[in-house]
Tab-separated table of C-alpha atoms in Angstrom:
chain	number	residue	atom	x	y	z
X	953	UNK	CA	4.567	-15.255	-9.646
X	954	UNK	CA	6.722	-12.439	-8.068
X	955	UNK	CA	9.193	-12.508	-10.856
X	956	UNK	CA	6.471	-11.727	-13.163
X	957	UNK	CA	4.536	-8.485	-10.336
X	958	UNK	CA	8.258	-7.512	-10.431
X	959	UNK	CA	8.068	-4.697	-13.016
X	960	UNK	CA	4.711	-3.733	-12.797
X	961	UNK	CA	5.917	-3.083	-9.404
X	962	UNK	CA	9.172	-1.031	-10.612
X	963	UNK	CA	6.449	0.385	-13.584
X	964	UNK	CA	4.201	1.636	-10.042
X	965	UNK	CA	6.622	2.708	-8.391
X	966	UNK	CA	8.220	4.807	-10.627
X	967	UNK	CA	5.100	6.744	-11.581
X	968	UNK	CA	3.955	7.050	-7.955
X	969	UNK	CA	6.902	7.258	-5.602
X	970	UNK	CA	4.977	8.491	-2.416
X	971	UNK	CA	1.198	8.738	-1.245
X	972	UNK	CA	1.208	12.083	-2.587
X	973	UNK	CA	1.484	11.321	-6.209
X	974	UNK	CA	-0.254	8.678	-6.314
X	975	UNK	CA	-2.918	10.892	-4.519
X	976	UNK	CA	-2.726	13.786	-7.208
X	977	UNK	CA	-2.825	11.868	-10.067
X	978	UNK	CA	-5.300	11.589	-12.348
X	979	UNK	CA	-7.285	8.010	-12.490
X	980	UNK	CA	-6.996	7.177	-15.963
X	981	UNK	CA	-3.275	7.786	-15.093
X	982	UNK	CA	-3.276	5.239	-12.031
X	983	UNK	CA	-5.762	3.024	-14.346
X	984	UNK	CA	-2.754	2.616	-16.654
X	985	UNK	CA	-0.505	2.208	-14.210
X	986	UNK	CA	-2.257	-1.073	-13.048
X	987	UNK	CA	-2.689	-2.483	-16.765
X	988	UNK	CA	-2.103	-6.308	-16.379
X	989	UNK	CA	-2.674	-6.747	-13.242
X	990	UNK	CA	-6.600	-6.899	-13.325
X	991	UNK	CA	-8.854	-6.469	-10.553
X	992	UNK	CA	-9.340	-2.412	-11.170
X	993	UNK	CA	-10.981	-2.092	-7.781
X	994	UNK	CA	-8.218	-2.533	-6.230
X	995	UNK	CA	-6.107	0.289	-8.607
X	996	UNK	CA	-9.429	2.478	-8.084
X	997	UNK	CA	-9.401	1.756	-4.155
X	998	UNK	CA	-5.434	2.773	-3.687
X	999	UNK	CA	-6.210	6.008	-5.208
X	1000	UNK	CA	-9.076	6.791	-3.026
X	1001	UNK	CA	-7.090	5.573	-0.205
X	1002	UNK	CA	-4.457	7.387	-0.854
X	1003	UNK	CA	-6.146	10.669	-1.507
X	1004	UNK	CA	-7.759	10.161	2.014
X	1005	UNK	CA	-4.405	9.752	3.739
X	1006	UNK	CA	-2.932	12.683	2.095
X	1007	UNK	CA	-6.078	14.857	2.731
X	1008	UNK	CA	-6.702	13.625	6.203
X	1009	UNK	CA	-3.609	12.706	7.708
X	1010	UNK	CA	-1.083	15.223	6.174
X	1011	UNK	CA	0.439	12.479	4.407
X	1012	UNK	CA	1.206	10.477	7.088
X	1013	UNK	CA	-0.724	6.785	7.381
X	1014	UNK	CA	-2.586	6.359	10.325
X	1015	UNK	CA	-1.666	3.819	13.062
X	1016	UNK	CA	-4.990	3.286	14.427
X	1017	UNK	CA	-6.704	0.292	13.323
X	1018	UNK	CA	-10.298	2.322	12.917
X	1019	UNK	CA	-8.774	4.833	11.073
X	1020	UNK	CA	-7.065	2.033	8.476
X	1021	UNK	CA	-10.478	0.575	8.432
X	1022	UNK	CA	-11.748	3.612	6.903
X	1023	UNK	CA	-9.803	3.350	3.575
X	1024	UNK	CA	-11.048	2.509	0.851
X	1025	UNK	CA	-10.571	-1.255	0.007
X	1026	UNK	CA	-8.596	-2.188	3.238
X	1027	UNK	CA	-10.705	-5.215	5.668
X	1028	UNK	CA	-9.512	-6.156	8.599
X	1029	UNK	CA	-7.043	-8.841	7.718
X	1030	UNK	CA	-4.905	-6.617	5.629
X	1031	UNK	CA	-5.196	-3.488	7.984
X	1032	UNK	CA	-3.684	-5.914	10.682
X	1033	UNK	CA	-0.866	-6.936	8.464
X	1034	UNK	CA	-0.582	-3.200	7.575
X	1035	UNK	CA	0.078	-2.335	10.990
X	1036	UNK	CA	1.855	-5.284	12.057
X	1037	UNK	CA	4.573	-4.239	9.185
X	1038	UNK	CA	4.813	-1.038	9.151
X	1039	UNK	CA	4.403	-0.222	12.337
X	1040	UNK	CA	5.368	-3.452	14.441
X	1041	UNK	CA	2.041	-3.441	16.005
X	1042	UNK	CA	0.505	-6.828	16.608
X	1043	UNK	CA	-2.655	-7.759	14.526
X	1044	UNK	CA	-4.240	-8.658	17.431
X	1045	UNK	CA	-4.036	-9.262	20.874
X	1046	UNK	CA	-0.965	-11.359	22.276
X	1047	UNK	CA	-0.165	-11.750	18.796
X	1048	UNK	CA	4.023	-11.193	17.407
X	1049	UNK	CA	3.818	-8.709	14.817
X	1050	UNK	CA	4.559	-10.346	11.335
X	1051	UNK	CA	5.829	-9.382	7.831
X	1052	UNK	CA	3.223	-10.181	5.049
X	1053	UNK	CA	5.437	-10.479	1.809
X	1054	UNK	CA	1.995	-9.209	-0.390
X	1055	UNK	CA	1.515	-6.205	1.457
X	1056	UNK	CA	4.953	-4.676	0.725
X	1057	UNK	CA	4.274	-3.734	-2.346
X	1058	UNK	CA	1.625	-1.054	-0.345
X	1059	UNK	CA	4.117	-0.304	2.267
X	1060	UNK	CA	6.598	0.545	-0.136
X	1061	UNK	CA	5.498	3.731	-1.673
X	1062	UNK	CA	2.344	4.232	1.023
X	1063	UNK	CA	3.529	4.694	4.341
X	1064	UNK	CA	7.866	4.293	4.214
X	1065	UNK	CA	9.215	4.819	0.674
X	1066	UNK	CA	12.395	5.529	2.061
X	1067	UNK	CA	12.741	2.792	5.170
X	1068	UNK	CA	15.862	0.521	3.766
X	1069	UNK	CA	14.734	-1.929	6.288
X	1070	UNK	CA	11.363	-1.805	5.032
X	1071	UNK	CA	12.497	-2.277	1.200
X	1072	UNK	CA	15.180	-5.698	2.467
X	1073	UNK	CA	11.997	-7.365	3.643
X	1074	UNK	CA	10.761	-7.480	-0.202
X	1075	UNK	CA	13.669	-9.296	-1.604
């Protein structure tokens, strides 16, 4: 399964290396982008979100759990394992903070495009 995400991921990241790309571009665009890997919510949703974080928070992804709640498309679970990995916050409390291998591929261009550390913990 990850050997075939692997260039749609390269394909993503490519056309949208930060927030603020992805934020600026146009849907069909972003649409296109996500071709083959279904579930156009989500595509739709990342957009949104990321027009919100660029709009709202100068860029920068928030670190408050109510805040990540707000995006588009993001629940509880995953804004946990947002935080927990990009931020080494715990999802909740007494919990270790954790690495999520399927919400990398977020992280990546979202919050730290440029964190190597971030990037090792995908391979």
């Amino acid at each position: 399964m990850v050997k075939t995400v692997i260039p749609y991921y390269e394909r993503w990241l490519s056309q949208f290396p930060t927030v603020a790309t992805l934020a600026i571009a146009d849907l069909q665009q972003v649409l296109k982008a996500w071709q083959g890997l279904g579930y156009y919510a989500r595509a739709r949703n990342l957009h949104k979100a990321a027009q919100i974080v660029v709009e709202e928070y100068q860029g920068v992804f928030p670190k408050q759990l109510e805040a990540v709640l707000q995006l588009p498309g993001i629940g509880r679970t995953t804004a946990g394992e947002i935080l927990s990995a990009a931020f080494n916050l715990p999802k909740k409390a007494g919990q270790k903070p954790r690495r999520s291998r399927r919400i990398m591929f977020v992280l990546r261009w979202l919050i730290v495009s440029d964190d190597d550390k971030l990037c090792s913990y995908m391979k």
